[in-house]
CSV table of C-alpha atoms and ligand atoms in Angstrom, one decimal:
chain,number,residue,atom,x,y,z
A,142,UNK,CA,63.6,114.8,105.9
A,143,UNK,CA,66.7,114.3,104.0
A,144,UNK,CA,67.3,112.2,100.9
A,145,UNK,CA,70.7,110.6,101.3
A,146,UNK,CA,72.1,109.1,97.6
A,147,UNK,CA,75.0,106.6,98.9
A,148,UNK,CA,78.0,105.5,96.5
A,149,UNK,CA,79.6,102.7,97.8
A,150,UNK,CA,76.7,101.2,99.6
A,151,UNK,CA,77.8,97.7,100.4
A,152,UNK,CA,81.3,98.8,102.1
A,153,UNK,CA,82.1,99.7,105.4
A,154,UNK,CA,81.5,103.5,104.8
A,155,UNK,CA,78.1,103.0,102.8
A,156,UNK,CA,76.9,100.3,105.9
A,157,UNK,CA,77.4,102.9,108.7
A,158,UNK,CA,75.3,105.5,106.5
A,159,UNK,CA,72.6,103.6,106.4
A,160,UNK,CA,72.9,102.2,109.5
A,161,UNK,CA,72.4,105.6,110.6
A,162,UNK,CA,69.1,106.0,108.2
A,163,UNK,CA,67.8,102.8,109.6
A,164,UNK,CA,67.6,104.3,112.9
A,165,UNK,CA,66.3,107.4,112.3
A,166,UNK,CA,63.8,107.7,109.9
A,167,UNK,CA,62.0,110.6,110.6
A,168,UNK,CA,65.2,112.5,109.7
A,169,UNK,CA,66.8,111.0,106.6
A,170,UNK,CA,65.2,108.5,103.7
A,171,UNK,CA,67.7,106.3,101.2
A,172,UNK,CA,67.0,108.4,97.5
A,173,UNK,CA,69.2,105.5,96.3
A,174,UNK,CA,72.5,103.1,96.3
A,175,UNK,CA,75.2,101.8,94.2
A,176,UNK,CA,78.4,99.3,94.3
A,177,UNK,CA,80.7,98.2,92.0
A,178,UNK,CA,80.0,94.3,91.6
A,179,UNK,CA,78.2,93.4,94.5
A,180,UNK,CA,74.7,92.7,92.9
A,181,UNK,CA,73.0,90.7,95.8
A,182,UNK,CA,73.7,93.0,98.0
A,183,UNK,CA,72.6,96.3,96.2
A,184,UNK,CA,69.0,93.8,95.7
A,185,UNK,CA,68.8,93.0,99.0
A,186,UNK,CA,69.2,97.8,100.0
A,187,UNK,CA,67.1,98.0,97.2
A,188,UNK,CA,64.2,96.1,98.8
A,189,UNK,CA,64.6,97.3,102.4
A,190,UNK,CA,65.1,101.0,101.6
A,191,UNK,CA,62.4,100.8,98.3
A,192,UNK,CA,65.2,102.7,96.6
A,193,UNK,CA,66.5,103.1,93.1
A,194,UNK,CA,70.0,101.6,92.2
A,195,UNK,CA,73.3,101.4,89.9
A,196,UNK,CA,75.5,98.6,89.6
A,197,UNK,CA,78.8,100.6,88.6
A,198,UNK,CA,80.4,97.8,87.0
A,199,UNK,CA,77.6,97.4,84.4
A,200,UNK,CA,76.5,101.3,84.5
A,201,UNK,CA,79.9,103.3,84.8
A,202,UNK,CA,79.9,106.6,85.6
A,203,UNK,CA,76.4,107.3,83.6
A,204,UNK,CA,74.7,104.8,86.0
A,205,UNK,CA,75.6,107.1,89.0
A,206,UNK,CA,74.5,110.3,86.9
A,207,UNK,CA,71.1,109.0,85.9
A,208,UNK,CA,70.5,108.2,89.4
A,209,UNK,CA,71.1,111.7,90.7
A,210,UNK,CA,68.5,113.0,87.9
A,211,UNK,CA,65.9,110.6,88.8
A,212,UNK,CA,66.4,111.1,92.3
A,213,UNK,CA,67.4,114.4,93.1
A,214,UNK,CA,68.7,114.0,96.4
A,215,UNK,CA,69.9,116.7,99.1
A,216,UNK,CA,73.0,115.0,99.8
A,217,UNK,CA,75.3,112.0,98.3
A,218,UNK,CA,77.5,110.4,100.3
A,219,UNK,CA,80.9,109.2,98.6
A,220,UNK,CA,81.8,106.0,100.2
A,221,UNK,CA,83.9,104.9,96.9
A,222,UNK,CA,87.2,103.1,97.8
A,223,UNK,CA,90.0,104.6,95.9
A,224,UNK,CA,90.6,106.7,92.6
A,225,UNK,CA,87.5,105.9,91.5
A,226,UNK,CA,85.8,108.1,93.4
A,227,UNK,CA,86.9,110.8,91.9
A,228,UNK,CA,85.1,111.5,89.1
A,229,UNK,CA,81.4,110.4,90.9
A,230,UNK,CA,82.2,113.6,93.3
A,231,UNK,CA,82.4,115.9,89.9
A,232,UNK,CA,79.5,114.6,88.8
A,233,UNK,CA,77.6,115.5,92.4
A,234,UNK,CA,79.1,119.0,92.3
A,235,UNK,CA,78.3,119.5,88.8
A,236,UNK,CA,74.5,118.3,89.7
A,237,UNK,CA,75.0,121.3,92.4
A,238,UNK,CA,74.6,118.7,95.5
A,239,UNK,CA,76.2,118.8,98.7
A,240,UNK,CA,78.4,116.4,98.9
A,241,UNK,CA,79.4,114.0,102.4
A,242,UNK,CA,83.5,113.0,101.2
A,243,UNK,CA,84.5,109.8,102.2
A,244,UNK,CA,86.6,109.5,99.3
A,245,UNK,CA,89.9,110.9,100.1
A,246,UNK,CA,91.3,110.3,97.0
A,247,UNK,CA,89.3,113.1,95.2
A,248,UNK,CA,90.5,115.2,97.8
A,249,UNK,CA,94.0,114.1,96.7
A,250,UNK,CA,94.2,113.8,93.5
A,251,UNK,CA,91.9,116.9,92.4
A,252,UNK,CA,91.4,119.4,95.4
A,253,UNK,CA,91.6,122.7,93.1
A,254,UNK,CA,89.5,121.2,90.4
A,255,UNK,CA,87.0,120.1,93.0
A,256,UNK,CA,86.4,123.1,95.3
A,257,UNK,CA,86.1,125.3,92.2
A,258,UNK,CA,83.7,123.2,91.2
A,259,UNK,CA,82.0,123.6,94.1
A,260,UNK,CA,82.3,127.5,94.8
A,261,UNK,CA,81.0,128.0,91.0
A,262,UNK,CA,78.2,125.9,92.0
A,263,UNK,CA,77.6,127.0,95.8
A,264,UNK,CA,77.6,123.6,97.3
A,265,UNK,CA,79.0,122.4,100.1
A,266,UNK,CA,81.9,119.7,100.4
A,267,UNK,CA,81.7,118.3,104.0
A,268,UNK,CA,84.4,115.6,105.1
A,269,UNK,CA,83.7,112.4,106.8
A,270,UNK,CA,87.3,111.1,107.2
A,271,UNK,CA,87.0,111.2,110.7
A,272,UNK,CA,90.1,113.2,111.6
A,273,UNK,CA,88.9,116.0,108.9
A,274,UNK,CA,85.1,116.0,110.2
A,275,UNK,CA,87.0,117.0,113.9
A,276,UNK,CA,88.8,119.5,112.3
A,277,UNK,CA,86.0,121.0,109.9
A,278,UNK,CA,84.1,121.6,113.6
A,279,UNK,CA,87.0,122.5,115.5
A,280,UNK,CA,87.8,125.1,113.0
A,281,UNK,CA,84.1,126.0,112.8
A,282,UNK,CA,83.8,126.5,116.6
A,283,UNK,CA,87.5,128.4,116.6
A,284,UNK,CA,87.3,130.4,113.6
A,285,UNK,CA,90.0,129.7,110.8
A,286,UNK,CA,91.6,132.7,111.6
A,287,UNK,CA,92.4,131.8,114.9
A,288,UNK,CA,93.7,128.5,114.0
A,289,UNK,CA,97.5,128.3,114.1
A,290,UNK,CA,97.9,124.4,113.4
A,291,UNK,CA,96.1,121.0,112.8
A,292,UNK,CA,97.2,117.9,114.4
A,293,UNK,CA,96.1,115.0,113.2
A,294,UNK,CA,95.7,111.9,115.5
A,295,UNK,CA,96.9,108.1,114.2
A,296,UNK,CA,95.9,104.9,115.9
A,297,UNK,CA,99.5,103.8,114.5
A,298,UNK,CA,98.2,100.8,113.6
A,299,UNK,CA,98.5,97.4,114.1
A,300,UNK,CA,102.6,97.8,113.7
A,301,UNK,CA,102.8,100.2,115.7
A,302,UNK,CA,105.8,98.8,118.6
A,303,UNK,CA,107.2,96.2,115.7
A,304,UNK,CA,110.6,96.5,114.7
A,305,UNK,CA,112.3,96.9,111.6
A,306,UNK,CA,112.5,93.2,111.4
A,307,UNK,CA,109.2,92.0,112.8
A,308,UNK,CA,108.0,94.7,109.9
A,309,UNK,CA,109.8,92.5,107.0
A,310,UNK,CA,107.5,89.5,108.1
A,311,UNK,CA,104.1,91.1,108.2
A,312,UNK,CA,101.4,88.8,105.9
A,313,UNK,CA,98.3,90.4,104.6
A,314,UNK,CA,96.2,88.4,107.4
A,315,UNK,CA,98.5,90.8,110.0
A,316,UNK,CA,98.0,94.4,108.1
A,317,UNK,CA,94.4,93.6,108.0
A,318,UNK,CA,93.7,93.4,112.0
A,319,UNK,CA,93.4,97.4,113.2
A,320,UNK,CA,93.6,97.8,116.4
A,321,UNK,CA,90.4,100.2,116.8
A,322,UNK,CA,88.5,101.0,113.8
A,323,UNK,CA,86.6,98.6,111.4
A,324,UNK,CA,87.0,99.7,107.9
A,325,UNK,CA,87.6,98.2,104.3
A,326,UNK,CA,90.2,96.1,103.1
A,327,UNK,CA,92.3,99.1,101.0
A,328,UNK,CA,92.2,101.7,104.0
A,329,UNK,CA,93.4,99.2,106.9
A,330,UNK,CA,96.2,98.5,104.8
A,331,UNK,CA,97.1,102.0,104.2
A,332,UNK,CA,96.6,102.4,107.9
A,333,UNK,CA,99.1,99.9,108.4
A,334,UNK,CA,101.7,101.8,106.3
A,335,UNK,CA,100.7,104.9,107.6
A,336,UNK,CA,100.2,105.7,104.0
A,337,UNK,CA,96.0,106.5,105.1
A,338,UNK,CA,97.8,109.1,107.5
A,339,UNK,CA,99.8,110.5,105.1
A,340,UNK,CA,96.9,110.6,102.5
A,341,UNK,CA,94.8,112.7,105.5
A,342,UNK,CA,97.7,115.1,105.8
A,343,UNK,CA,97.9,115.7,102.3
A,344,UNK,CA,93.7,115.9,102.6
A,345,UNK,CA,94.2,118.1,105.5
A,346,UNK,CA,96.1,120.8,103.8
A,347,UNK,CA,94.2,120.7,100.7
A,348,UNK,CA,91.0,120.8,102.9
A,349,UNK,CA,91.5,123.5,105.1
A,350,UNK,CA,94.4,125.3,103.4
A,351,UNK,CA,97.5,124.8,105.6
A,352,UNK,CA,100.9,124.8,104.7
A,353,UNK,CA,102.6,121.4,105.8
A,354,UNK,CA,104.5,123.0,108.5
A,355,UNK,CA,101.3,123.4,110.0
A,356,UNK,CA,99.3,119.8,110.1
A,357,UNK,CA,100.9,117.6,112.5
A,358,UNK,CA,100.5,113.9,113.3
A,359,UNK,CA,100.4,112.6,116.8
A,360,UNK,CA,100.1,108.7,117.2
A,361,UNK,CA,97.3,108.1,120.0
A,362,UNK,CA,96.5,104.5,120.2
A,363,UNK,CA,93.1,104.7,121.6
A,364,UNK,CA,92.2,106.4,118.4
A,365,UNK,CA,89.6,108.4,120.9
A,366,UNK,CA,90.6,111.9,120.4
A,367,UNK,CA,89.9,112.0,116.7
A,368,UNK,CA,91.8,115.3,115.9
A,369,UNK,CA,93.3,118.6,117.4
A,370,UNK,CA,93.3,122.5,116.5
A,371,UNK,CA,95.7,124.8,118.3
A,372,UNK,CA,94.6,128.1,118.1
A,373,UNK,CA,96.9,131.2,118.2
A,374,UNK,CA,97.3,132.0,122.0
A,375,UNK,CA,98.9,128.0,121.9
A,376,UNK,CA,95.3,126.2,123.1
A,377,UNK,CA,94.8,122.8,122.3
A,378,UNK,CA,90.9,122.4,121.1
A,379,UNK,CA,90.2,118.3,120.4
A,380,UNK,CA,86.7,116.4,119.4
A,381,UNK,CA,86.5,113.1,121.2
A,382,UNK,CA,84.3,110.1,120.8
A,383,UNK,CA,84.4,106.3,120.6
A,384,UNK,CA,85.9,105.6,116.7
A,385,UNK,CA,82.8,104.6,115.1
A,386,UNK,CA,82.5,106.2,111.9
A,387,UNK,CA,78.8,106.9,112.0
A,388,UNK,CA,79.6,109.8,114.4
A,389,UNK,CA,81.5,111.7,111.5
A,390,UNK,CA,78.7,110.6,108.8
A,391,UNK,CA,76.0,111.9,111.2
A,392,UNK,CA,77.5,114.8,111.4
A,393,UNK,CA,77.8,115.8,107.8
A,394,UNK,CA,74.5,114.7,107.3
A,395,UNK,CA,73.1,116.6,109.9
A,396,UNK,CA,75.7,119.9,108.5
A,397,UNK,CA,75.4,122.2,109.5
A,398,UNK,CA,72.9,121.3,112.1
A,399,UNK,CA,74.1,119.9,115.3
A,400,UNK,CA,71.3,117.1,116.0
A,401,UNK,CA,70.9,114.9,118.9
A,402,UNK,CA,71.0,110.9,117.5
A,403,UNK,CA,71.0,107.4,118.8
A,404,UNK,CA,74.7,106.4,118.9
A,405,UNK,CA,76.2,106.1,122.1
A,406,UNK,CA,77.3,109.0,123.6
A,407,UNK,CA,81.1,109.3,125.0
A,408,UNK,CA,81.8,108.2,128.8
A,409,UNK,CA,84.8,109.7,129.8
A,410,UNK,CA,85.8,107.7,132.8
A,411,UNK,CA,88.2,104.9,132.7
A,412,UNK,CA,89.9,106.0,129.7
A,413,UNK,CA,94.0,106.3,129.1
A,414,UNK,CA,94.9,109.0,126.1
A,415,UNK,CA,98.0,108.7,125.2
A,416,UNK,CA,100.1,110.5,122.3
A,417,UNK,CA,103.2,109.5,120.8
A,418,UNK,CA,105.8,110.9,117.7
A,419,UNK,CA,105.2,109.0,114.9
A,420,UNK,CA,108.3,106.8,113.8
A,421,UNK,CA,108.8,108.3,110.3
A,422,UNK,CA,111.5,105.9,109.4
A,423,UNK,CA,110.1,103.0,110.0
A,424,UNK,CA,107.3,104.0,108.1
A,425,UNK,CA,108.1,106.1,105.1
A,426,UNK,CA,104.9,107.0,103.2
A,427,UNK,CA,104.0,109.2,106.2
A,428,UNK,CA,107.3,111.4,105.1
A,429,UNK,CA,106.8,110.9,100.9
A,430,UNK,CA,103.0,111.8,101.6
A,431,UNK,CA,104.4,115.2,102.9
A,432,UNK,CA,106.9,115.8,100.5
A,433,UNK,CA,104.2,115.1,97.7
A,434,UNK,CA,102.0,117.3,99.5
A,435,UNK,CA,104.6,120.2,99.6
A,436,UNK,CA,106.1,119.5,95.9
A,437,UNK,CA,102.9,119.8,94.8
A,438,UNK,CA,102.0,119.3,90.8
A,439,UNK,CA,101.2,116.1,90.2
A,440,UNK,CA,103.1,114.6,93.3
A,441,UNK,CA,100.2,113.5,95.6
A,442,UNK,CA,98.3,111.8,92.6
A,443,UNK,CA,101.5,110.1,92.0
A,444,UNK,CA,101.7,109.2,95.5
A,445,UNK,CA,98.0,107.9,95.7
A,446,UNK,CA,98.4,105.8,92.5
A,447,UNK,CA,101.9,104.4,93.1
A,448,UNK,CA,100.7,103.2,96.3
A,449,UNK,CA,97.3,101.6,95.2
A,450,UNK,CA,99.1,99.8,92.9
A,451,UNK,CA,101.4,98.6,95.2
A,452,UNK,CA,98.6,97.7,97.9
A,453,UNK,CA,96.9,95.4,95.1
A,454,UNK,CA,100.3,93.9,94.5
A,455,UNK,CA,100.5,93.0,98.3
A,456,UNK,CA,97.3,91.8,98.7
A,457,UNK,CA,97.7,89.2,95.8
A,458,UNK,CA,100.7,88.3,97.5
A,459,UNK,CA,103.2,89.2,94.3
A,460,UNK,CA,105.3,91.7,96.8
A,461,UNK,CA,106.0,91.9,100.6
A,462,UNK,CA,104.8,94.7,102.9
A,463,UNK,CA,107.5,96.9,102.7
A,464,UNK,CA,107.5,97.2,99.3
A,465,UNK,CA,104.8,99.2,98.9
A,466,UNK,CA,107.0,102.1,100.2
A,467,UNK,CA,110.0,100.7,98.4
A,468,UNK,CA,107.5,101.0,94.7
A,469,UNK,CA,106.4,104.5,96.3
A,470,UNK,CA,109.2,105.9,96.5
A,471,UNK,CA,110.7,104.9,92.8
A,472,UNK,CA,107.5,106.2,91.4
A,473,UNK,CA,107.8,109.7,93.4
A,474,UNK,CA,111.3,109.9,91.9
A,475,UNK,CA,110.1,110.5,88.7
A,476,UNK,CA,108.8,113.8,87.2
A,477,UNK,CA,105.5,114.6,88.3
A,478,UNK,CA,106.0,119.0,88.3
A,479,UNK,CA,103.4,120.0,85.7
A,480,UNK,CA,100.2,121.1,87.5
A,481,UNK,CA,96.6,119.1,85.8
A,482,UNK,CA,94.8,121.8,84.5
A,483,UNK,CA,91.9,119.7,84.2
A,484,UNK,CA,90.5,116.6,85.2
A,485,UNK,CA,91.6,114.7,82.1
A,486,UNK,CA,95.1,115.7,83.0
A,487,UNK,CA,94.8,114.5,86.3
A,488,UNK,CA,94.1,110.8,84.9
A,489,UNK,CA,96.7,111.0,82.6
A,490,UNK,CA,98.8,111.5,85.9
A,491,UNK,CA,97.3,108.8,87.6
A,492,UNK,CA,98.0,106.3,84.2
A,493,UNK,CA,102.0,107.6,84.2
A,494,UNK,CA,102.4,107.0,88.3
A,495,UNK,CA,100.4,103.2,88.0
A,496,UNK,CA,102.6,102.4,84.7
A,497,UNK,CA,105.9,103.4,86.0
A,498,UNK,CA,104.5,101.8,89.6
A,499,UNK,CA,103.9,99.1,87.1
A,500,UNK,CA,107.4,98.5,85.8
A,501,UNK,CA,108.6,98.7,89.4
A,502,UNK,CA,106.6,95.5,90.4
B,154,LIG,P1,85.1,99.5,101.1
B,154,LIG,O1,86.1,98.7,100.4
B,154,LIG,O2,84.5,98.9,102.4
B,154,LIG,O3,83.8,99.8,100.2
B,154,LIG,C1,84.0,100.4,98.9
B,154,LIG,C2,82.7,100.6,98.2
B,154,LIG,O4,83.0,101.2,96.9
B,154,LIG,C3,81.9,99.4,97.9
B,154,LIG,O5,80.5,99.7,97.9
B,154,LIG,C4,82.3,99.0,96.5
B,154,LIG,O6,81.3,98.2,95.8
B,154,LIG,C5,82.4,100.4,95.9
B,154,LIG,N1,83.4,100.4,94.8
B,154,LIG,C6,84.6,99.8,94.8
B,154,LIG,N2,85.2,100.0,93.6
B,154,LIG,C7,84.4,100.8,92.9
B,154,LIG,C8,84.5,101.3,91.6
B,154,LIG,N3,85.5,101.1,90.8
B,154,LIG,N4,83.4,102.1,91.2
B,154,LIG,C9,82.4,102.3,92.0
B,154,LIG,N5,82.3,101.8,93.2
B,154,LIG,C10,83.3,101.1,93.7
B,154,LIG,O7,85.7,100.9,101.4
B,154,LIG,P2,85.5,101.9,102.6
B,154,LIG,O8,84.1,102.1,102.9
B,154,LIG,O9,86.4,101.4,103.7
B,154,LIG,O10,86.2,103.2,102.1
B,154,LIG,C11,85.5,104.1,101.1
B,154,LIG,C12,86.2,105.4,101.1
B,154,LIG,O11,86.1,106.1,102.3
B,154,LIG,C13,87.7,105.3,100.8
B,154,LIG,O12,88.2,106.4,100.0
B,154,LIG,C14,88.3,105.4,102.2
B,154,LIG,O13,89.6,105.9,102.2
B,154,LIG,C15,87.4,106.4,102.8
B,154,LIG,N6,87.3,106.3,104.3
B,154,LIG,C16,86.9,105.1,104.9
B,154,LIG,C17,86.8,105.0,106.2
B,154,LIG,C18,86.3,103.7,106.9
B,154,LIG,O14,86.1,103.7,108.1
B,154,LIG,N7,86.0,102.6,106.1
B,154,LIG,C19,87.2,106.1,107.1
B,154,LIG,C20,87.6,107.2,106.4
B,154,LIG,C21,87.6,107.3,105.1
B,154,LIG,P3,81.4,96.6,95.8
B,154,LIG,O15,81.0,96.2,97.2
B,154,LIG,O16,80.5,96.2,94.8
B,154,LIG,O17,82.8,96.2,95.5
């Protein structure tokens, strides 16, 4: 029986995990929750899972801390939306648990800091992003060695056949209407930018060390093949399933077990898989999110900050959809070269890229 400590309980991430601890309860118990502001909702886990909690809002970052001491759980998953995830996936490493990473950002905006944290402290970082849990198998099953490039599969979003024009008019009620997956409000946004793609591609070099030249993206609409490996003799090696992320959180619960469960299991027939170049001028934060990724410093924070400013922005209706590029890519002009040595440094790159994403707006 594993005790599962879930951050970010009442959103889309946190739902699925314990959606999957509902079901199977001989194999996982809740050792506790937390959300930012949502109150009823964290009563109402509390109650059905007879768990402890932290309300983040009123706690901070102490809250989430005191509730890995008093419940020492073997694993915590980070279902945080945005940069605030960063620092509660420190504090798991530093309390030397093995850590389920929804949180991309802490993955972008800290990778070094976070995986020597967790060599020092021999715990394991598994992904859930569903593209990077694929790859983490694929490249278990194929060896990293034998891996010669990732390619990453995008849904393309809802935009995906609009034209330049038809892009100028989207509203927020349009970017929030994915075509396959269900997720939170920040994320299907991003997917509709193709910023979330280029945040994964950034993730995905960090992740599994690869230079950019080697992780591809492939737009395939059906969002079923959920990421590829080709290995050095030019084999393609994919992991397929219906986009539901409890397959991905099941499996780096399970990690590094490989455990039968009750979700539904693929049925091949009657499926189309098709797999298109992305359109990278049409949607630019796929190409800054790999120029920040290869510039390196303190270019992918930037790139993460200038962008969830600019998301907010949109979603309060104070700028237009393609603007969040437009604020992107002032902010990325700016000089971001100087490494963080630590993770005070980092925030101090986050506070620069939302001020001068800021000024922009
Ligand atoms: P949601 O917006 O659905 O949920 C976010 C959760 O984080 C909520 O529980 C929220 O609490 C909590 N939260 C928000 N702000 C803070 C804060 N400042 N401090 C502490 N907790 C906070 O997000 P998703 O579940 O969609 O995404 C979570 C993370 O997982 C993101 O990094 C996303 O990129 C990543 N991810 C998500 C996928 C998905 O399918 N949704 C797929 C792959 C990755 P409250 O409800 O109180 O606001």
């Amino acid at each position: 029986m594993k005790k599962v400590l879930v951050l970010g309980a009442t959103g889309s991430i946190g739902t699925s995990t314990l959606d999957i601890i509902r079901n199977m309860k001989d194999d996982f118990s809740v050792a506790g929750v937390t959300a930012n502001s949502n109150q009823s909702k964290l009563t109402e886990l509390e109650k059905e899972f007879g768990c402890k909690s932290s309300l983040t809002k009123d706690e901070g970052i102490d809250g989430i801390k005191r509730l890995i001491d008093a419940t020492k759980p073997d694993i915590v998953v980070n279902g945080i939306a945005g940069s605030a995830g960063l620092l509660p996936s420190k504090i798991v490493l530093d309390s030397k648990i093995d850590l389920a990473l929804a949180n991309k950002e802490t993955v972008v905006m800290a990778w070094p800091l976070i995986k020597k944290l967790a060599d020092s402290n021999d715990t394991n970082i598994i992904p859930v992003d569903s593209e990077h849990s694929a790859v983490f198998c694929l490249i278990n099953q194929c060896q990293k060695k034998n891996v010669s490039e990732i390619i990453i599969t995008a849904s393309g979003g809802p935009f995906r056949n609009y034209s330049k024009e038809q892009l100028e008019k989207v509203t927020l009620s349009d970017a929030l209407k994915h075509p396959t997956w269900n997720m939170g409000q920040k994320i299907t946004i991003d997917s509709a930018t193709l910023a979330n793609k280029g945040l994964e591609v950034i993730e995905a070099t960090r992740l599994f060390d690869m230079d950019t030249d080697h992780v591809k993206v492939v737009v395939h609409p059906q969002s079923l093949v959920h990421s590829i490996v080709r290995t050095n003799d030019g084999m393609l090696y994919a992991q397929i399933s219906d986009p539901d992320m409890k397959h991905p959180i099941f499996q780096s619960l399970v990690y590094p077990e490989n455990k039968s469960n009750y979700l539904k299991p693929f049925d091949l027939f009657d499926h189309e898989l098709n797999f298109y170049k992305p359109r990278y001028e049409d949607f630019p934060m796929l190409s800054y999110a790999y120029s920040a990724a290869e510039k390196n410093g303190g270019y992918t924070i930037a790139f993460n900050a200038a962008n969830e400013v600019a998301v907010d922005a949109f979603v309060n209706s104070k700028i237009g959809f393609l603007d969040i590029a437009k604020i992107t890519e002032k902010v990325l002009e700016k000089d971001f070269t100087a490494t963080p040595s630590d993770f005070e440094q980092v925030f101090e790159i986050d506070r620069l890229a939302r001020k001068y994403a800021g000024e922009c707006l």
